[in-house]
Amino acid sequence: MSPIKLFIFFFCSVPFFCFSEETLDCLGLGFVTESLYCSTCRNLKEFVKDEQIFSHCKKCCTEDVSSDLEQKKFVKVVLIVDSWALIAFPHVKEFVEKEQKLRRFPAFSTRYVSHSDPKLILTDTEGQVQHLSISGWKTENLEEFLSTKLER
């Protein structure tokens, strides 16, 4: 293997070096892009009253799931989670293990992604995709959400 390929292989096996430049900038500023919602930045602006911090936050945030989530039904739901992080989220782990046995939600699947906090990727009937963080959810919350929002 050539030295350059070995160099690339080594550094890309360390996840920090394979993030996009924008993600690294956000991480350097203390913002985790995938779990930072823009409403949090607006709240931060109210309390901190620092325009520079707010502008950095806005560059790194993800738009919140829209309020029409309450009326929508979804045809597909994918749980994204790091298999090692499940230890830190026992309710999500319990739900995943239970669902693997019972298979109550055929349009639900789990995808393991390194360095990812638990979130749902929701696809509606029009093919639009929304992301929803579920880090603080309990098993019952997940079950209720899927039984009411997932089309069968």
PDB file of C-alpha atoms in Angstrom:
ATOM      1  CA  MET A   1       0.000   0.000   0.000  1.00  0.00           C
ATOM      2  CA  SER A   2       1.381   3.390  -0.957  1.00  0.00           C
ATOM      3  CA  PRO A   3       2.277   5.822   1.834  1.00  0.00           C
ATOM      4  CA  ILE A   4      -0.437   8.283   0.795  1.00  0.00           C
ATOM      5  CA  LYS A   5      -3.145   5.596   0.835  1.00  0.00           C
ATOM      6  CA  LEU A   6      -1.917   4.415   4.206  1.00  0.00           C
ATOM      7  CA  PHE A   7      -2.007   8.001   5.502  1.00  0.00           C
ATOM      8  CA  ILE A   8      -5.590   8.515   4.244  1.00  0.00           C
ATOM      9  CA  PHE A   9      -6.715   5.141   5.590  1.00  0.00           C
ATOM     10  CA  PHE A  10      -5.255   5.875   9.017  1.00  0.00           C
ATOM     11  CA  PHE A  11      -6.779   9.337   9.367  1.00  0.00           C
ATOM     12  CA  CYS A  12     -10.183   8.310   7.995  1.00  0.00           C
ATOM     13  CA  SER A  13     -10.322   5.475  10.489  1.00  0.00           C
ATOM     14  CA  VAL A  14     -10.247   8.183  13.151  1.00  0.00           C
ATOM     15  CA  PRO A  15     -13.727   9.769  12.720  1.00  0.00           C
ATOM     16  CA  PHE A  16     -12.681  13.274  13.746  1.00  0.00           C
ATOM     17  CA  PHE A  17     -10.551  13.655  10.617  1.00  0.00           C
ATOM     18  CA  CYS A  18     -13.368  12.628   8.237  1.00  0.00           C
ATOM     19  CA  PHE A  19     -15.907  15.285   9.208  1.00  0.00           C
ATOM     20  CA  SER A  20     -16.707  18.036   6.758  1.00  0.00           C
ATOM     21  CA  GLU A  21     -14.922  21.349   7.263  1.00  0.00           C
ATOM     22  CA  GLU A  22     -18.196  23.002   8.300  1.00  0.00           C
ATOM     23  CA  THR A  23     -18.858  20.311  10.925  1.00  0.00           C
ATOM     24  CA  LEU A  24     -15.322  20.687  12.272  1.00  0.00           C
ATOM     25  CA  ASP A  25     -15.796  24.458  12.508  1.00  0.00           C
ATOM     26  CA  CYS A  26     -19.019  23.909  14.461  1.00  0.00           C
ATOM     27  CA  LEU A  27     -17.401  21.327  16.720  1.00  0.00           C
ATOM     28  CA  GLY A  28     -14.530  23.736  17.330  1.00  0.00           C
ATOM     29  CA  LEU A  29     -17.052  26.342  18.441  1.00  0.00           C
ATOM     30  CA  GLY A  30     -18.743  23.841  20.752  1.00  0.00           C
ATOM     31  CA  PHE A  31     -21.809  23.140  18.597  1.00  0.00           C
ATOM     32  CA  VAL A  32     -22.854  19.612  17.587  1.00  0.00           C
ATOM     33  CA  THR A  33     -24.636  20.189  14.273  1.00  0.00           C
ATOM     34  CA  GLU A  34     -26.772  17.054  14.186  1.00  0.00           C
ATOM     35  CA  SER A  35     -28.387  17.721  17.559  1.00  0.00           C
ATOM     36  CA  LEU A  36     -28.509  21.534  17.523  1.00  0.00           C
ATOM     37  CA  TYR A  37     -31.876  22.953  16.504  1.00  0.00           C
ATOM     38  CA  CYS A  38     -32.319  26.576  15.429  1.00  0.00           C
ATOM     39  CA  SER A  39     -34.907  27.175  18.162  1.00  0.00           C
ATOM     40  CA  THR A  40     -32.113  26.488  20.661  1.00  0.00           C
ATOM     41  CA  CYS A  41     -30.061  29.240  19.021  1.00  0.00           C
ATOM     42  CA  ARG A  42     -32.961  31.659  19.381  1.00  0.00           C
ATOM     43  CA  ASN A  43     -33.211  30.757  23.072  1.00  0.00           C
ATOM     44  CA  LEU A  44     -29.448  31.186  23.427  1.00  0.00           C
ATOM     45  CA  LYS A  45     -29.697  34.677  21.914  1.00  0.00           C
ATOM     46  CA  GLU A  46     -32.304  35.666  24.510  1.00  0.00           C
ATOM     47  CA  PHE A  47     -30.129  34.639  27.439  1.00  0.00           C
ATOM     48  CA  VAL A  48     -26.600  35.346  26.227  1.00  0.00           C
ATOM     49  CA  LYS A  49     -27.338  38.479  24.157  1.00  0.00           C
ATOM     50  CA  ASP A  50     -24.196  37.994  22.062  1.00  0.00           C
ATOM     51  CA  GLU A  51     -24.700  38.430  18.305  1.00  0.00           C
ATOM     52  CA  GLN A  52     -21.455  36.676  17.387  1.00  0.00           C
ATOM     53  CA  ILE A  53     -22.333  33.524  19.328  1.00  0.00           C
ATOM     54  CA  PHE A  54     -25.839  33.627  17.876  1.00  0.00           C
ATOM     55  CA  SER A  55     -24.528  33.923  14.291  1.00  0.00           C
ATOM     56  CA  HIS A  56     -22.146  30.973  14.842  1.00  0.00           C
ATOM     57  CA  CYS A  57     -25.001  28.979  16.335  1.00  0.00           C
ATOM     58  CA  LYS A  58     -27.264  29.776  13.346  1.00  0.00           C
ATOM     59  CA  LYS A  59     -24.570  28.526  10.922  1.00  0.00           C
ATOM     60  CA  CYS A  60     -24.415  25.209  12.762  1.00  0.00           C
ATOM     61  CA  CYS A  61     -28.062  24.536  13.545  1.00  0.00           C
ATOM     62  CA  THR A  62     -30.663  22.333  11.887  1.00  0.00           C
ATOM     63  CA  GLU A  63     -34.152  23.683  11.286  1.00  0.00           C
ATOM     64  CA  ASP A  64     -36.666  22.385  13.789  1.00  0.00           C
ATOM     65  CA  VAL A  65     -39.222  19.813  12.799  1.00  0.00           C
ATOM     66  CA  SER A  66     -42.221  21.824  11.663  1.00  0.00           C
ATOM     67  CA  SER A  67     -45.366  22.132  13.740  1.00  0.00           C
ATOM     68  CA  ASP A  68     -47.355  20.240  11.095  1.00  0.00           C
ATOM     69  CA  LEU A  69     -45.713  17.107  12.529  1.00  0.00           C
ATOM     70  CA  GLU A  70     -48.788  16.741  14.710  1.00  0.00           C
ATOM     71  CA  GLN A  71     -51.086  16.216  11.695  1.00  0.00           C
ATOM     72  CA  LYS A  72     -48.728  14.209   9.488  1.00  0.00           C
ATOM     73  CA  LYS A  73     -48.571  10.478   8.998  1.00  0.00           C
ATOM     74  CA  PHE A  74     -45.365   8.817   7.900  1.00  0.00           C
ATOM     75  CA  VAL A  75     -44.844   5.896   5.559  1.00  0.00           C
ATOM     76  CA  LYS A  76     -41.327   5.125   6.731  1.00  0.00           C
ATOM     77  CA  VAL A  77     -39.388   5.743   9.932  1.00  0.00           C
ATOM     78  CA  VAL A  78     -35.701   4.979  10.385  1.00  0.00           C
ATOM     79  CA  LEU A  79     -34.041   5.134  13.784  1.00  0.00           C
ATOM     80  CA  ILE A  80     -30.450   6.323  13.454  1.00  0.00           C
ATOM     81  CA  VAL A  81     -28.268   5.477  16.440  1.00  0.00           C
ATOM     82  CA  ASP A  82     -24.711   4.504  17.319  1.00  0.00           C
ATOM     83  CA  SER A  83     -24.739   0.931  18.620  1.00  0.00           C
ATOM     84  CA  TRP A  84     -22.249   1.865  21.339  1.00  0.00           C
ATOM     85  CA  ALA A  85     -24.307   4.917  22.343  1.00  0.00           C
ATOM     86  CA  LEU A  86     -27.289   2.708  23.153  1.00  0.00           C
ATOM     87  CA  ILE A  87     -25.688   2.184  26.563  1.00  0.00           C
ATOM     88  CA  ALA A  88     -26.301   5.870  27.286  1.00  0.00           C
ATOM     89  CA  PHE A  89     -29.909   5.669  26.058  1.00  0.00           C
ATOM     90  CA  PRO A  90     -31.432   2.658  27.857  1.00  0.00           C
ATOM     91  CA  HIS A  91     -35.009   3.475  26.814  1.00  0.00           C
ATOM     92  CA  VAL A  92     -34.045   3.570  23.150  1.00  0.00           C
ATOM     93  CA  LYS A  93     -32.096   0.332  23.591  1.00  0.00           C
ATOM     94  CA  GLU A  94     -35.121  -1.308  25.231  1.00  0.00           C
ATOM     95  CA  PHE A  95     -37.355  -0.186  22.375  1.00  0.00           C
ATOM     96  CA  VAL A  96     -34.946  -1.488  19.702  1.00  0.00           C
ATOM     97  CA  GLU A  97     -34.624  -4.880  21.398  1.00  0.00           C
ATOM     98  CA  LYS A  98     -38.393  -5.138  21.874  1.00  0.00           C
ATOM     99  CA  GLU A  99     -39.107  -4.136  18.283  1.00  0.00           C
ATOM    100  CA  GLN A 100     -36.622  -6.666  16.894  1.00  0.00           C
ATOM    101  CA  LYS A 101     -38.599  -9.420  18.612  1.00  0.00           C
ATOM    102  CA  LEU A 102     -42.182  -8.249  18.071  1.00  0.00           C
ATOM    103  CA  ARG A 103     -41.945  -6.443  14.701  1.00  0.00           C
ATOM    104  CA  ARG A 104     -45.047  -4.345  15.406  1.00  0.00           C
ATOM    105  CA  PHE A 105     -44.066  -1.588  12.988  1.00  0.00           C
ATOM    106  CA  PRO A 106     -43.216  -2.995   9.527  1.00  0.00           C
ATOM    107  CA  ALA A 107     -42.285   0.447   8.141  1.00  0.00           C
ATOM    108  CA  PHE A 108     -39.803   0.998  10.987  1.00  0.00           C
ATOM    109  CA  SER A 109     -36.124   0.116  10.739  1.00  0.00           C
ATOM    110  CA  THR A 110     -32.945   0.762  12.686  1.00  0.00           C
ATOM    111  CA  ARG A 111     -29.691   1.930  11.117  1.00  0.00           C
ATOM    112  CA  TYR A 112     -26.493   2.023  13.148  1.00  0.00           C
ATOM    113  CA  VAL A 113     -24.312   5.053  12.407  1.00  0.00           C
ATOM    114  CA  SER A 114     -21.117   5.799  14.313  1.00  0.00           C
ATOM    115  CA  HIS A 115     -21.093   8.883  16.530  1.00  0.00           C
ATOM    116  CA  SER A 116     -24.825   9.523  16.172  1.00  0.00           C
ATOM    117  CA  ASP A 117     -27.236  10.342  18.970  1.00  0.00           C
ATOM    118  CA  PRO A 118     -30.629   8.671  18.532  1.00  0.00           C
ATOM    119  CA  LYS A 119     -32.904  10.358  16.025  1.00  0.00           C
ATOM    120  CA  LEU A 120     -35.776   9.395  13.781  1.00  0.00           C
ATOM    121  CA  ILE A 121     -35.742  10.046  10.065  1.00  0.00           C
ATOM    122  CA  LEU A 122     -39.382  10.403   9.079  1.00  0.00           C
ATOM    123  CA  THR A 123     -40.584  10.096   5.476  1.00  0.00           C
ATOM    124  CA  ASP A 124     -44.108  11.315   4.773  1.00  0.00           C
ATOM    125  CA  THR A 125     -46.493  10.309   1.987  1.00  0.00           C
ATOM    126  CA  GLU A 126     -45.089  13.053  -0.281  1.00  0.00           C
ATOM    127  CA  GLY A 127     -41.528  11.799   0.154  1.00  0.00           C
ATOM    128  CA  GLN A 128     -40.450  14.709   2.340  1.00  0.00           C
ATOM    129  CA  VAL A 129     -37.933  13.802   5.031  1.00  0.00           C
ATOM    130  CA  GLN A 130     -37.749  15.222   8.549  1.00  0.00           C
ATOM    131  CA  HIS A 131     -35.304  14.535  11.378  1.00  0.00           C
ATOM    132  CA  LEU A 132     -36.425  14.269  14.985  1.00  0.00           C
ATOM    133  CA  SER A 133     -34.048  13.893  17.928  1.00  0.00           C
ATOM    134  CA  ILE A 134     -35.267  11.336  20.464  1.00  0.00           C
ATOM    135  CA  SER A 135     -32.399  11.464  22.959  1.00  0.00           C
ATOM    136  CA  GLY A 136     -34.678  12.178  25.913  1.00  0.00           C
ATOM    137  CA  TRP A 137     -37.556   9.910  24.915  1.00  0.00           C
ATOM    138  CA  LYS A 138     -38.694   6.921  26.916  1.00  0.00           C
ATOM    139  CA  THR A 139     -39.737   3.576  25.445  1.00  0.00           C
ATOM    140  CA  GLU A 140     -43.407   4.488  25.866  1.00  0.00           C
ATOM    141  CA  ASN A 141     -42.900   7.772  23.966  1.00  0.00           C
ATOM    142  CA  LEU A 142     -41.444   5.915  20.985  1.00  0.00           C
ATOM    143  CA  GLU A 143     -44.185   3.300  20.985  1.00  0.00           C
ATOM    144  CA  GLU A 144     -46.935   5.914  21.199  1.00  0.00           C
ATOM    145  CA  PHE A 145     -45.372   8.103  18.521  1.00  0.00           C
ATOM    146  CA  LEU A 146     -45.002   5.218  16.075  1.00  0.00           C
ATOM    147  CA  SER A 147     -48.485   3.837  16.731  1.00  0.00           C
ATOM    148  CA  THR A 148     -50.079   7.214  16.031  1.00  0.00           C
ATOM    149  CA  LYS A 149     -47.795   8.582  13.289  1.00  0.00           C
ATOM    150  CA  LEU A 150     -46.725   5.551  11.273  1.00  0.00           C
ATOM    151  CA  GLU A 151     -49.133   4.418   8.584  1.00  0.00           C
ATOM    152  CA  ARG A 152     -49.783   0.708   8.642  1.00  0.00           C
TER     153      ARG A 152
END
